[in-house]
Amino acid sequence: GVQVFFDCMVKHVVDEDEEWRNQIDRRQLPHRLKKLTENLFTQFLRSFPPVWSSDQVSRLYFANALNFSLLNGKGNIFLLLCDCLDATFEREQIHWAMFTSFIPSYLSTSINFSLHACFKENKLFKRFVNYFDIDPASPSTYSVIKELIQGMLPYYSSEMGRSFWYRDEHQQTMSDLLQFLENQHVAFNRYFGPNASILELLMGSDNYRSHLETFLKLLSKSTAYSDDIKFAKLLMEVFCSKEQQMPGQIAKTLAVLHGLGRSTLLVQLYGGVLAVKPEAFQTLYQPRRLEQEDAISTDLVKFLETDSYGMTRLHRAAFYGDVEILDQMLARFGQLELDDEAKQAVRLVLLEGYTPFYFAAVKSHEKVCSNLLIFVKDIFPDLLTGKSTLFNGFIHRSLNRAMKSENVEIFQLISKVVKKELGHAYLLDLLIATDPPTFKIESTIFYSCWSEKVFNAMAKIIVDRDGTVDYKCLNDLIFNGKELARNALQYVDAEHLQGLLSVEGAYTFTKRVFDASFYTSGVFYQLLKMLKNFNQTQLLDFVKMITLKGDTKIVKSCGSFTFSTVRLSDPTYCDKFIKPFLGNYTDDDLVFTENDDGTTTVHAERAVPRNSFWGDFLRSTITSSLDNFETRIDVDSILKCLTCVSDKLGGDHAQELLLHQDDRGYVVIDLSQEIVKLMLKRLPENSQEEVKLKWKENVPPMTKDSFFHSTEGFYSLKMAKYYSNVLQFYLDFGSEVQLGECVDVLTSVCLIDGQQRSVWSYICEHCEVTKTNELLKSVLETFGREAVKKLLLHEMDQFHLILKALSWGEDIDGRLETLPQEIQNDIQQVVEQKATQIIDEVFLHQKTYFEGPREQLSRDKYKKRLNILVFVLKYSNAQQLEQFVEKITTLQVFVNIQKTRSIWADILIYLCDETRTKNVATMNIFLECVSQRLGTNAVKELVLHKIDDKPVIYFPAVRGEEKMMEAMLAHLDTKNRKKIQRQVNEFLDTTFEVPSDGGFTTAMIIRLQCEQYELLDECF
């Protein structure tokens, strides 16, 4: 509310107040406002700290008034700040304030400019970009251009972009952006990013005709697009998105390129444009139509002579569909005595580039296409056989272009002619022809078809067998390789789906879909899009298939390796160089595939028992959170499946899915109970109650096997989530009999990875505190106080769990606060009795307590390590207190193989993440404890402890962590606080000072040296 009020209040000042404008022009700000501006300027520069300030490679977010006001739609505040900067600093200096406030460093993720918030008015963009429009050679300019194009013109959301840019106000903003790119041509020359988004935008509105011309000229002059092939590829990508273009824009683009003298580029584009917008070239070029006498010549040179667009007489005859003239020319070719060189020349005309066959297809001349294929089959039969001629041959290229331009008519015509003249089998070979060097199915037309209408047109041709419909071919083609099935099934329509189901039935179809997929979850997502078109019988088969138990599946090695076939003749070679990299497979599992180039590709596979598909899918969501994007898709698939089954087949069949068991028991036990509750809601109310009752009656009692039988290969966090899911299920739905051994099972200790662990210890260490407290509350309500005490006080490695939790960085006192007072008192006594022993353990095995597990987030390490230190201070005896500061500043923990740091230094090196954590509050508690128990001199010693040659307080200071700075200084005496604050200020001034000529700060020099490596990578 204050921000909105202030933004409205200053609107008059920045827009209309003449006295204010005169003050700015004379560079005469009131003293206090000038002082504020100087302080803010310093803050802006500190958004770009030197790389030594943190071990982490993540974006450092700073509270920054410039950034915040613009990104949050407070444009008048932004303009006021700009005015103040203009009146106080040189333009070159302000340039760096803007750069550090908005442009991310080489280690960061992009800030991106929010279209709707940042530049709602042109004056905001003009003011912003003016600060960067100074030195074309500045190394910062490339980053600015990259951010502007990728942020203001998001290629990932064309609809959002158009809704913003098609307003009248923003035509001037586009003009200013293009002018900036032109002024900064040196940096723009190096930029090879998603320019297609700009072109799509400019071609999508008639208001941007002049802007389109300007941008095309910019691209044409750039180094990146001086290459005709690259430029043609970019333009065709845009041309193929026809639905986003205004009429005449392709013709306008071609006219501009013609005016720029890009004739070779136009030749590259000609054939492709004909498939997208045939009339676009009419004003630039039309092939001359042949006369009858043009076909009479016996001079081969004349036949093969090309015009400026590479069109021979044969091309022109094909273009206009002049069958008689074309046949005469083909007959002449057959009559001429052709030597090898002449034959090669004819082959080039017929088969290379945009061929006569392609032009005939584009112009819908079916007879011409047929005659050309017959001629090639008779004269050059070798060109229609073999893998190397199928892929990227003249027919394949023509089909591929039709597919990419989504021209169904051309695609159908070519397919029809090929099937007629070369046969159905040849057409199928053509559609699945792979790139010979790699033979990857991603290169096939069938796989790479991303258009639903083209795919279903292709399917219609495939299933048509001389007037009868046969779906077996399409079925075999779809399931000819895992990737093919996964891709093709995204686009199959209802008609063709029913045809596919008719081949082998819904049961077998569903099984083949699962078998053709690497991941069960991805299959369900695809199948759900088809389930709405299943009839009742087919849906029953689907349910039967996904709940089938006792089947087998083929498990393949993650990778494959290609070796010289000669080497594999050595029996020891396989043992030394292949099997160690394929995993736990035997000789019998190895599969050898010989390649044409004298090599053999080796992978491993074996048949293993399969749980049901439904069970596998549900268990794939075991440890997932509903906030995770991929899991939301999985959960949505589960719920839609249940809804579909319930609606079409009734609650009984939906119950079957919730009550499904495999060899590990009820599959829902493993799931997040949030998901289970959502699943239940998809059933009718009476069915929900029946399911709960059957769980209560039939779920086996909780034992160790309920937890430990299926966690092999789980990492700790996943194991903890799994354990909490199982426990929550039993607490929610279990009977007294099923829960009889619950507490004993939870506290039973096993040896895992050399450590004593219990089920409850995993839950306590790795689950969120709120989740653990929720489970403790349920245990208290179900079993009483003694059960809760047993959970918290059972022993592992000679320590009670509540003390063992110190090694996980838990706030032990905080955990106890949520318990009833009587339980707190009992546990507190145990903690006080054992505290001295555990504190000695902390410093005897400091690596165990302070290095932390690899998967632990850095922001968690910060808080958890401070929690350990707070506990040590609170419960230390006099001798332990005396040694405390020395121990945490001298005992070392590993940073990497070659480097160590003190315990205390290794905390401060990490980002505090002030906005999302309680790290500042925990630091306050810790230093207050130090001050109370050891005095302010101990605080001073910690604050000035050095990492390399710098006091630790410099690290949060240089990262802009003001709250952490305040926390560290707050517990010093007044004299030392002021002294250390001055030292910090002097250091920051030196590090971030911008010379009056706009040169680099020390921090920028270090950072930009590293950024050059990223820039080189991007350019190449």
CSV table of C-alpha atoms in Angstrom, one decimal, residues 579-961:
chain,number,residue,atom,x,y,z
A,579,LYS,CA,31.1,-55.3,-18.4
A,580,PRO,CA,32.4,-52.9,-15.7
A,581,PHE,CA,30.5,-50.0,-17.4
A,582,LEU,CA,27.2,-51.8,-18.0
A,583,GLY,CA,26.4,-52.6,-14.4
A,584,ASN,CA,25.3,-55.8,-12.7
A,585,TYR,CA,24.8,-57.9,-15.8
A,586,THR,CA,26.2,-61.4,-16.7
A,587,ASP,CA,27.7,-62.7,-20.0
A,588,ASP,CA,24.3,-64.1,-20.9
A,589,ASP,CA,22.8,-60.6,-20.7
A,590,LEU,CA,25.1,-59.0,-23.3
A,591,VAL,CA,23.6,-58.2,-26.7
A,592,PHE,CA,26.0,-57.6,-29.7
A,593,THR,CA,24.8,-55.7,-32.8
A,594,GLU,CA,27.2,-55.6,-35.7
A,595,ASN,CA,27.4,-52.3,-37.6
A,596,ASP,CA,28.3,-51.7,-41.3
A,597,ASP,CA,31.5,-49.9,-40.4
A,598,GLY,CA,33.4,-52.8,-38.8
A,599,THR,CA,32.2,-51.9,-35.3
A,600,THR,CA,29.9,-53.7,-32.8
A,601,THR,CA,27.5,-52.0,-30.4
A,602,VAL,CA,27.1,-53.8,-27.0
A,603,HIS,CA,24.4,-53.3,-24.5
A,604,ALA,CA,22.9,-55.6,-21.8
A,605,GLU,CA,19.4,-56.6,-21.1
A,606,ARG,CA,17.6,-59.3,-19.1
A,607,ALA,CA,14.0,-60.4,-18.4
A,608,VAL,CA,13.0,-59.8,-14.8
A,609,PRO,CA,9.7,-60.3,-12.9
A,610,ARG,CA,7.4,-57.3,-13.2
A,611,ASN,CA,5.0,-55.9,-10.6
A,612,SER,CA,1.8,-54.7,-12.2
A,613,PHE,CA,2.0,-51.6,-14.4
A,614,TRP,CA,-0.4,-49.8,-12.0
A,615,GLY,CA,1.7,-50.6,-9.0
A,616,ASP,CA,4.9,-49.4,-10.8
A,617,PHE,CA,3.2,-46.2,-11.7
A,618,LEU,CA,1.9,-45.5,-8.3
A,619,ARG,CA,5.2,-46.3,-6.7
A,620,SER,CA,7.0,-43.9,-9.0
A,621,THR,CA,5.3,-41.2,-7.0
A,622,ILE,CA,6.4,-42.6,-3.6
A,623,THR,CA,8.5,-39.7,-2.4
A,624,SER,CA,7.2,-36.9,-4.5
A,625,SER,CA,5.8,-33.6,-3.4
A,626,LEU,CA,2.6,-32.2,-4.9
A,627,ASP,CA,4.6,-29.0,-5.5
A,628,ASN,CA,6.9,-30.7,-7.9
A,629,PHE,CA,5.9,-30.1,-11.6
A,630,GLU,CA,6.6,-33.6,-12.9
A,631,THR,CA,4.8,-35.1,-9.9
A,632,ARG,CA,1.8,-32.9,-10.5
A,633,ILE,CA,1.5,-34.5,-14.0
A,634,ASP,CA,1.8,-38.0,-12.5
A,635,VAL,CA,-0.8,-37.2,-9.8
A,636,ASP,CA,-3.1,-35.6,-12.4
A,637,SER,CA,-2.8,-38.8,-14.5
A,638,ILE,CA,-3.7,-41.0,-11.5
A,639,LEU,CA,-6.7,-38.9,-10.6
A,640,LYS,CA,-8.0,-38.7,-14.2
A,641,CYS,CA,-7.6,-42.5,-14.6
A,642,LEU,CA,-9.7,-43.1,-11.5
A,643,THR,CA,-12.3,-40.6,-12.7
A,644,CYS,CA,-12.5,-42.2,-16.1
A,645,VAL,CA,-12.9,-45.7,-14.7
A,646,SER,CA,-15.4,-44.6,-12.1
A,647,ASP,CA,-17.5,-42.6,-14.6
A,648,LYS,CA,-17.5,-45.2,-17.4
A,649,LEU,CA,-17.4,-48.5,-15.4
A,650,GLY,CA,-18.7,-47.6,-11.9
A,651,GLY,CA,-17.2,-47.4,-8.4
A,652,ASP,CA,-16.5,-51.1,-8.1
A,653,HIS,CA,-13.9,-51.1,-10.8
A,654,ALA,CA,-12.4,-47.9,-9.4
A,655,GLN,CA,-12.2,-49.6,-6.0
A,656,GLU,CA,-10.2,-52.4,-7.7
A,657,LEU,CA,-7.5,-49.9,-8.5
A,658,LEU,CA,-7.3,-48.5,-4.9
A,659,LEU,CA,-7.3,-52.0,-3.5
A,660,HIS,CA,-4.8,-53.4,-5.9
A,661,GLN,CA,-2.0,-55.6,-4.4
A,662,ASP,CA,1.2,-56.9,-5.8
A,663,ASP,CA,3.9,-59.0,-4.3
A,664,ARG,CA,4.7,-56.1,-1.9
A,665,GLY,CA,1.2,-55.7,-0.7
A,666,TYR,CA,-1.3,-52.8,-1.1
A,667,VAL,CA,0.4,-50.3,-3.4
A,668,VAL,CA,-1.3,-47.3,-1.9
A,669,ILE,CA,0.6,-47.8,1.3
A,670,ASP,CA,3.7,-46.5,-0.3
A,671,LEU,CA,2.1,-43.3,-1.6
A,672,SER,CA,2.0,-39.9,-0.2
A,673,GLN,CA,-1.1,-39.9,1.9
A,674,GLU,CA,-2.1,-36.6,0.4
A,675,ILE,CA,-2.3,-38.4,-3.0
A,676,VAL,CA,-4.3,-41.3,-1.4
A,677,LYS,CA,-6.9,-38.9,0.0
A,678,LEU,CA,-7.2,-37.3,-3.4
A,679,MET,CA,-7.6,-40.7,-5.0
A,680,LEU,CA,-10.4,-41.7,-2.6
A,681,LYS,CA,-12.3,-38.5,-3.5
A,682,ARG,CA,-12.6,-39.7,-7.1
A,683,LEU,CA,-14.8,-42.5,-6.0
A,684,PRO,CA,-18.5,-42.3,-5.0
A,685,GLU,CA,-18.9,-41.8,-1.2
A,686,ASN,CA,-20.2,-45.4,-0.6
A,687,SER,CA,-17.2,-46.8,-2.5
A,688,GLN,CA,-14.8,-44.6,-0.4
A,689,GLU,CA,-16.1,-46.1,2.8
A,690,GLU,CA,-16.0,-49.6,1.4
A,691,VAL,CA,-12.3,-49.1,0.5
A,692,LYS,CA,-11.4,-47.8,3.9
A,693,LEU,CA,-13.1,-50.8,5.6
A,694,LYS,CA,-11.3,-53.3,3.4
A,695,TRP,CA,-8.0,-51.6,4.2
A,696,LYS,CA,-8.7,-51.9,7.9
A,697,GLU,CA,-9.7,-55.5,7.6
A,698,ASN,CA,-7.1,-56.8,5.1
A,699,VAL,CA,-3.9,-54.7,5.5
A,700,PRO,CA,-1.3,-56.9,7.2
A,701,PRO,CA,0.0,-55.8,10.7
A,702,MET,CA,2.9,-53.3,10.7
A,703,THR,CA,6.2,-55.1,11.0
A,704,LYS,CA,9.8,-54.3,10.0
A,705,ASP,CA,9.1,-55.7,6.6
A,706,SER,CA,6.5,-53.0,6.1
A,707,PHE,CA,9.4,-50.5,5.9
A,708,PHE,CA,12.7,-52.2,5.0
A,709,HIS,CA,11.7,-54.7,2.3
A,710,SER,CA,11.6,-52.2,-0.6
A,711,THR,CA,14.1,-49.4,0.1
A,712,GLU,CA,17.2,-50.9,-1.5
A,713,GLY,CA,18.9,-48.2,-3.5
A,714,PHE,CA,17.0,-45.3,-1.9
A,715,TYR,CA,18.9,-42.3,-0.7
A,716,SER,CA,18.2,-41.0,2.8
A,717,LEU,CA,15.7,-38.4,1.9
A,718,LYS,CA,13.7,-40.7,-0.3
A,719,MET,CA,13.8,-43.4,2.4
A,720,ALA,CA,12.5,-41.0,5.0
A,721,LYS,CA,9.6,-39.9,2.8
A,722,TYR,CA,8.7,-43.5,2.1
A,723,TYR,CA,8.8,-44.4,5.8
A,724,SER,CA,6.6,-41.4,6.7
A,725,ASN,CA,4.1,-42.4,4.0
A,726,VAL,CA,3.8,-45.9,5.3
A,727,LEU,CA,3.5,-44.8,8.9
A,728,GLN,CA,0.8,-42.2,8.0
A,729,PHE,CA,-1.2,-44.8,6.1
A,730,TYR,CA,-1.2,-47.1,9.1
A,731,LEU,CA,-2.1,-44.3,11.5
A,732,ASP,CA,-4.9,-43.1,9.2
A,733,PHE,CA,-6.5,-46.4,8.2
A,734,GLY,CA,-5.0,-49.2,10.4
A,735,SER,CA,-6.8,-51.1,13.1
A,736,GLU,CA,-5.6,-51.8,16.6
A,737,VAL,CA,-4.4,-55.2,15.5
A,738,GLN,CA,-2.4,-53.8,12.6
A,739,LEU,CA,-0.8,-51.1,14.8
A,740,GLY,CA,-0.1,-53.5,17.7
A,741,GLU,CA,3.7,-53.4,17.2
A,742,CYS,CA,3.9,-49.9,15.8
A,743,VAL,CA,6.2,-48.2,18.3
A,744,ASP,CA,8.5,-51.2,18.6
A,745,VAL,CA,8.9,-51.3,14.9
A,746,LEU,CA,9.6,-47.6,14.6
A,747,THR,CA,12.3,-47.8,17.2
A,748,SER,CA,13.9,-51.1,16.2
A,749,VAL,CA,17.5,-50.4,15.3
A,750,CYS,CA,19.2,-51.9,12.2
A,751,LEU,CA,22.7,-51.5,10.8
A,752,ILE,CA,22.5,-49.6,7.6
A,753,ASP,CA,25.7,-48.4,5.7
A,754,GLY,CA,27.7,-49.0,8.9
A,755,GLN,CA,25.4,-46.9,11.1
A,756,GLN,CA,22.7,-47.8,13.6
A,757,ARG,CA,19.4,-46.5,12.3
A,758,SER,CA,15.8,-46.8,13.1
A,759,VAL,CA,12.7,-46.0,11.0
A,760,TRP,CA,11.9,-43.1,13.2
A,761,SER,CA,15.4,-41.7,13.0
A,762,TYR,CA,15.1,-41.4,9.2
A,763,ILE,CA,11.7,-39.6,9.6
A,764,CYS,CA,13.0,-37.3,12.3
A,765,GLU,CA,16.2,-36.4,10.4
A,766,HIS,CA,14.9,-35.9,6.8
A,767,CYS,CA,11.2,-35.0,7.0
A,768,GLU,CA,10.0,-31.4,7.6
A,769,VAL,CA,9.5,-30.5,11.2
A,770,THR,CA,5.8,-29.9,10.6
A,771,LYS,CA,5.4,-33.5,9.2
A,772,THR,CA,7.3,-35.0,12.1
A,773,ASN,CA,5.2,-33.0,14.6
A,774,GLU,CA,2.1,-34.2,12.9
A,775,LEU,CA,3.2,-37.8,13.2
A,776,LEU,CA,4.2,-37.4,16.8
A,777,LYS,CA,0.7,-35.9,17.6
A,778,SER,CA,-1.0,-38.9,16.0
A,779,VAL,CA,1.3,-41.3,18.0
A,780,LEU,CA,0.4,-39.4,21.2
A,781,GLU,CA,-3.3,-39.6,20.5
A,782,THR,CA,-3.2,-43.3,19.5
A,783,PHE,CA,-0.6,-44.7,21.9
A,784,GLY,CA,-0.1,-42.1,24.7
A,785,ARG,CA,2.9,-40.3,26.2
A,786,GLU,CA,5.2,-43.2,26.8
A,787,ALA,CA,5.1,-44.1,23.1
A,788,VAL,CA,6.3,-40.5,22.2
A,789,LYS,CA,9.1,-40.7,24.8
A,790,LYS,CA,10.2,-44.0,23.4
A,791,LEU,CA,10.4,-42.6,19.9
A,792,LEU,CA,12.6,-39.7,21.1
A,793,LEU,CA,14.7,-41.5,23.6
A,794,HIS,CA,15.5,-44.9,22.0
A,795,GLU,CA,19.2,-45.4,21.7
A,796,MET,CA,21.5,-45.6,18.6
A,797,ASP,CA,25.3,-45.7,18.8
A,798,GLN,CA,25.0,-45.2,22.6
A,799,PHE,CA,23.1,-42.0,22.4
A,800,HIS,CA,19.4,-41.3,22.7
A,801,LEU,CA,17.8,-40.2,19.4
A,802,ILE,CA,17.1,-36.7,20.7
A,803,LEU,CA,20.8,-36.2,21.2
A,804,LYS,CA,21.8,-38.2,18.1
A,805,ALA,CA,19.7,-35.6,16.2
A,806,LEU,CA,22.4,-33.0,17.1
A,807,SER,CA,24.5,-34.6,14.3
A,808,TRP,CA,21.7,-33.8,11.9
A,809,GLY,CA,21.8,-30.1,12.9
A,810,GLU,CA,18.4,-30.3,14.6
A,811,ASP,CA,17.2,-27.5,17.0
A,812,ILE,CA,16.7,-29.9,19.9
A,813,ASP,CA,15.1,-27.3,22.2
A,814,GLY,CA,12.8,-26.2,19.4
A,815,ARG,CA,11.7,-29.8,18.8
A,816,LEU,CA,10.9,-30.2,22.5
A,817,GLU,CA,8.7,-27.0,22.7
A,818,THR,CA,6.0,-28.6,20.6
A,819,LEU,CA,5.5,-31.5,23.1
A,820,PRO,CA,3.3,-31.6,26.2
A,821,GLN,CA,5.1,-30.1,29.2
A,822,GLU,CA,5.4,-33.4,31.1
A,823,ILE,CA,7.1,-35.1,28.2
A,824,GLN,CA,9.3,-32.0,27.7
A,825,ASN,CA,10.5,-32.2,31.4
A,826,ASP,CA,11.3,-35.9,31.2
A,827,ILE,CA,13.3,-35.5,28.0
A,828,GLN,CA,15.0,-32.3,29.1
A,829,GLN,CA,16.5,-34.2,32.1
A,830,VAL,CA,18.0,-36.8,29.8
A,831,VAL,CA,19.5,-34.1,27.6
A,832,GLU,CA,21.1,-32.3,30.5
A,833,GLN,CA,22.5,-35.6,31.9
A,834,LYS,CA,24.1,-36.5,28.5
A,835,ALA,CA,25.0,-33.1,27.2
A,836,THR,CA,28.7,-33.1,28.3
A,837,GLN,CA,29.3,-36.4,26.6
A,838,ILE,CA,27.7,-35.4,23.3
A,839,ILE,CA,29.5,-32.1,23.2
A,840,ASP,CA,32.9,-33.8,23.6
A,841,GLU,CA,31.7,-36.1,20.7
A,842,VAL,CA,30.9,-33.0,18.5
A,843,PHE,CA,34.5,-31.8,18.6
A,844,LEU,CA,36.1,-35.2,18.6
A,845,HIS,CA,34.3,-36.1,15.3
A,846,GLN,CA,33.7,-32.6,13.9
A,847,LYS,CA,33.5,-33.9,10.3
A,848,THR,CA,30.5,-36.0,11.2
A,849,TYR,CA,28.7,-33.0,12.7
A,850,PHE,CA,29.8,-30.1,10.4
A,851,GLU,CA,30.5,-31.5,6.9
A,852,GLY,CA,26.9,-32.8,6.4
A,853,PRO,CA,25.5,-35.1,3.8
A,854,ARG,CA,26.1,-34.4,0.1
A,855,GLU,CA,22.4,-34.0,-0.7
A,856,GLN,CA,21.8,-31.4,2.0
A,857,LEU,CA,21.0,-27.9,0.6
A,858,SER,CA,23.5,-25.2,1.5
A,859,ARG,CA,20.9,-23.0,3.1
A,860,ASP,CA,20.1,-25.9,5.4
A,861,LYS,CA,23.7,-26.4,6.3
A,862,TYR,CA,23.9,-22.8,7.4
A,863,LYS,CA,21.1,-23.1,10.0
A,864,LYS,CA,21.9,-26.7,11.0
A,865,ARG,CA,25.5,-25.9,11.8
A,866,LEU,CA,24.5,-22.9,13.9
A,867,ASN,CA,21.9,-25.1,15.7
A,868,ILE,CA,24.8,-27.4,16.7
A,869,LEU,CA,26.8,-24.5,18.0
A,870,VAL,CA,23.9,-23.0,19.9
A,871,PHE,CA,23.3,-26.4,21.7
A,872,VAL,CA,27.0,-26.7,22.5
A,873,LEU,CA,27.1,-23.2,24.1
A,874,LYS,CA,23.9,-23.7,26.1
A,875,TYR,CA,24.9,-27.0,27.6
A,876,SER,CA,28.7,-26.7,27.9
A,877,ASN,CA,30.4,-27.0,31.2
A,878,ALA,CA,33.1,-24.4,32.2
A,879,GLN,CA,36.0,-26.3,30.7
A,880,GLN,CA,34.1,-26.8,27.4
A,881,LEU,CA,33.2,-23.2,27.3
A,882,GLU,CA,36.7,-22.1,27.7
A,883,GLN,CA,37.8,-24.0,24.6
A,884,PHE,CA,34.7,-23.2,22.5
A,885,VAL,CA,36.0,-20.3,20.3
A,886,GLU,CA,39.4,-21.9,19.8
A,887,LYS,CA,37.8,-25.1,18.7
A,888,ILE,CA,35.4,-23.7,16.1
A,889,THR,CA,38.1,-21.4,14.7
A,890,THR,CA,40.8,-24.0,14.4
A,891,LEU,CA,39.2,-27.4,13.9
A,892,GLN,CA,39.0,-28.0,10.1
A,893,VAL,CA,36.3,-29.5,7.8
A,894,PHE,CA,36.8,-30.5,4.2
A,895,VAL,CA,35.7,-28.1,1.4
A,896,ASN,CA,37.1,-30.3,-1.3
A,897,ILE,CA,39.9,-32.8,-1.6
A,898,GLN,CA,42.6,-30.1,-1.5
A,899,LYS,CA,41.1,-27.5,0.8
A,900,THR,CA,39.8,-27.3,4.4
A,901,ARG,CA,38.3,-24.4,6.4
A,902,SER,CA,37.6,-23.9,10.1
A,903,ILE,CA,34.1,-24.9,11.3
A,904,TRP,CA,33.2,-21.2,11.8
A,905,ALA,CA,34.5,-20.0,8.4
A,906,ASP,CA,32.7,-22.7,6.5
A,907,ILE,CA,29.4,-21.5,7.8
A,908,LEU,CA,29.9,-17.8,6.7
A,909,ILE,CA,31.1,-18.8,3.3
A,910,TYR,CA,27.6,-19.8,2.3
A,911,LEU,CA,24.8,-17.6,1.2
A,912,CYS,CA,22.5,-16.6,4.0
A,913,ASP,CA,19.3,-16.6,1.9
A,914,GLU,CA,17.8,-14.0,4.2
A,915,THR,CA,14.4,-14.0,2.5
A,916,ARG,CA,13.5,-17.7,2.7
A,917,THR,CA,15.2,-19.0,5.8
A,918,LYS,CA,15.6,-18.4,9.5
A,919,ASN,CA,19.4,-18.2,9.3
A,920,VAL,CA,19.6,-14.6,10.5
A,921,ALA,CA,17.4,-15.4,13.5
A,922,THR,CA,19.6,-18.5,14.3
A,923,MET,CA,22.7,-16.4,14.0
A,924,ASN,CA,21.2,-13.9,16.4
A,925,ILE,CA,20.5,-16.6,18.9
A,926,PHE,CA,24.0,-18.0,18.6
A,927,LEU,CA,25.9,-14.7,19.0
A,928,GLU,CA,23.6,-13.7,21.9
A,929,CYS,CA,24.6,-17.0,23.5
A,930,VAL,CA,28.3,-16.2,22.8
A,931,SER,CA,27.9,-12.8,24.3
A,932,GLN,CA,26.1,-14.0,27.4
A,933,ARG,CA,28.3,-17.0,28.2
A,934,LEU,CA,31.7,-15.8,26.9
A,935,GLY,CA,31.4,-12.0,26.6
A,936,THR,CA,31.6,-9.5,23.7
A,937,ASN,CA,35.3,-10.1,23.1
A,938,ALA,CA,34.5,-13.6,22.0
A,939,VAL,CA,32.0,-12.2,19.6
A,940,LYS,CA,34.6,-9.8,18.2
A,941,GLU,CA,37.1,-12.7,17.7
A,942,LEU,CA,34.5,-14.6,15.7
A,943,VAL,CA,33.4,-11.6,13.6
A,944,LEU,CA,37.1,-10.9,12.7
A,945,HIS,CA,38.1,-14.5,12.2
A,946,LYS,CA,39.6,-14.7,8.7
A,947,ILE,CA,38.9,-16.8,5.6
A,948,ASP,CA,42.1,-16.6,3.6
A,949,ASP,CA,43.1,-12.9,4.2
A,950,LYS,CA,39.6,-11.5,4.8
A,951,PRO,CA,37.5,-11.2,8.0
A,952,VAL,CA,34.4,-13.4,7.8
A,953,ILE,CA,32.1,-10.5,8.2
A,954,TYR,CA,33.3,-9.2,4.8
A,955,PHE,CA,31.6,-12.2,3.2
A,956,PRO,CA,27.9,-11.4,4.1
A,957,ALA,CA,28.8,-7.7,3.7
A,958,VAL,CA,30.0,-8.1,0.1
A,959,ARG,CA,27.0,-10.3,-0.8
A,960,GLY,CA,24.6,-7.6,0.4
A,961,GLU,CA,23.3,-9.6,3.4
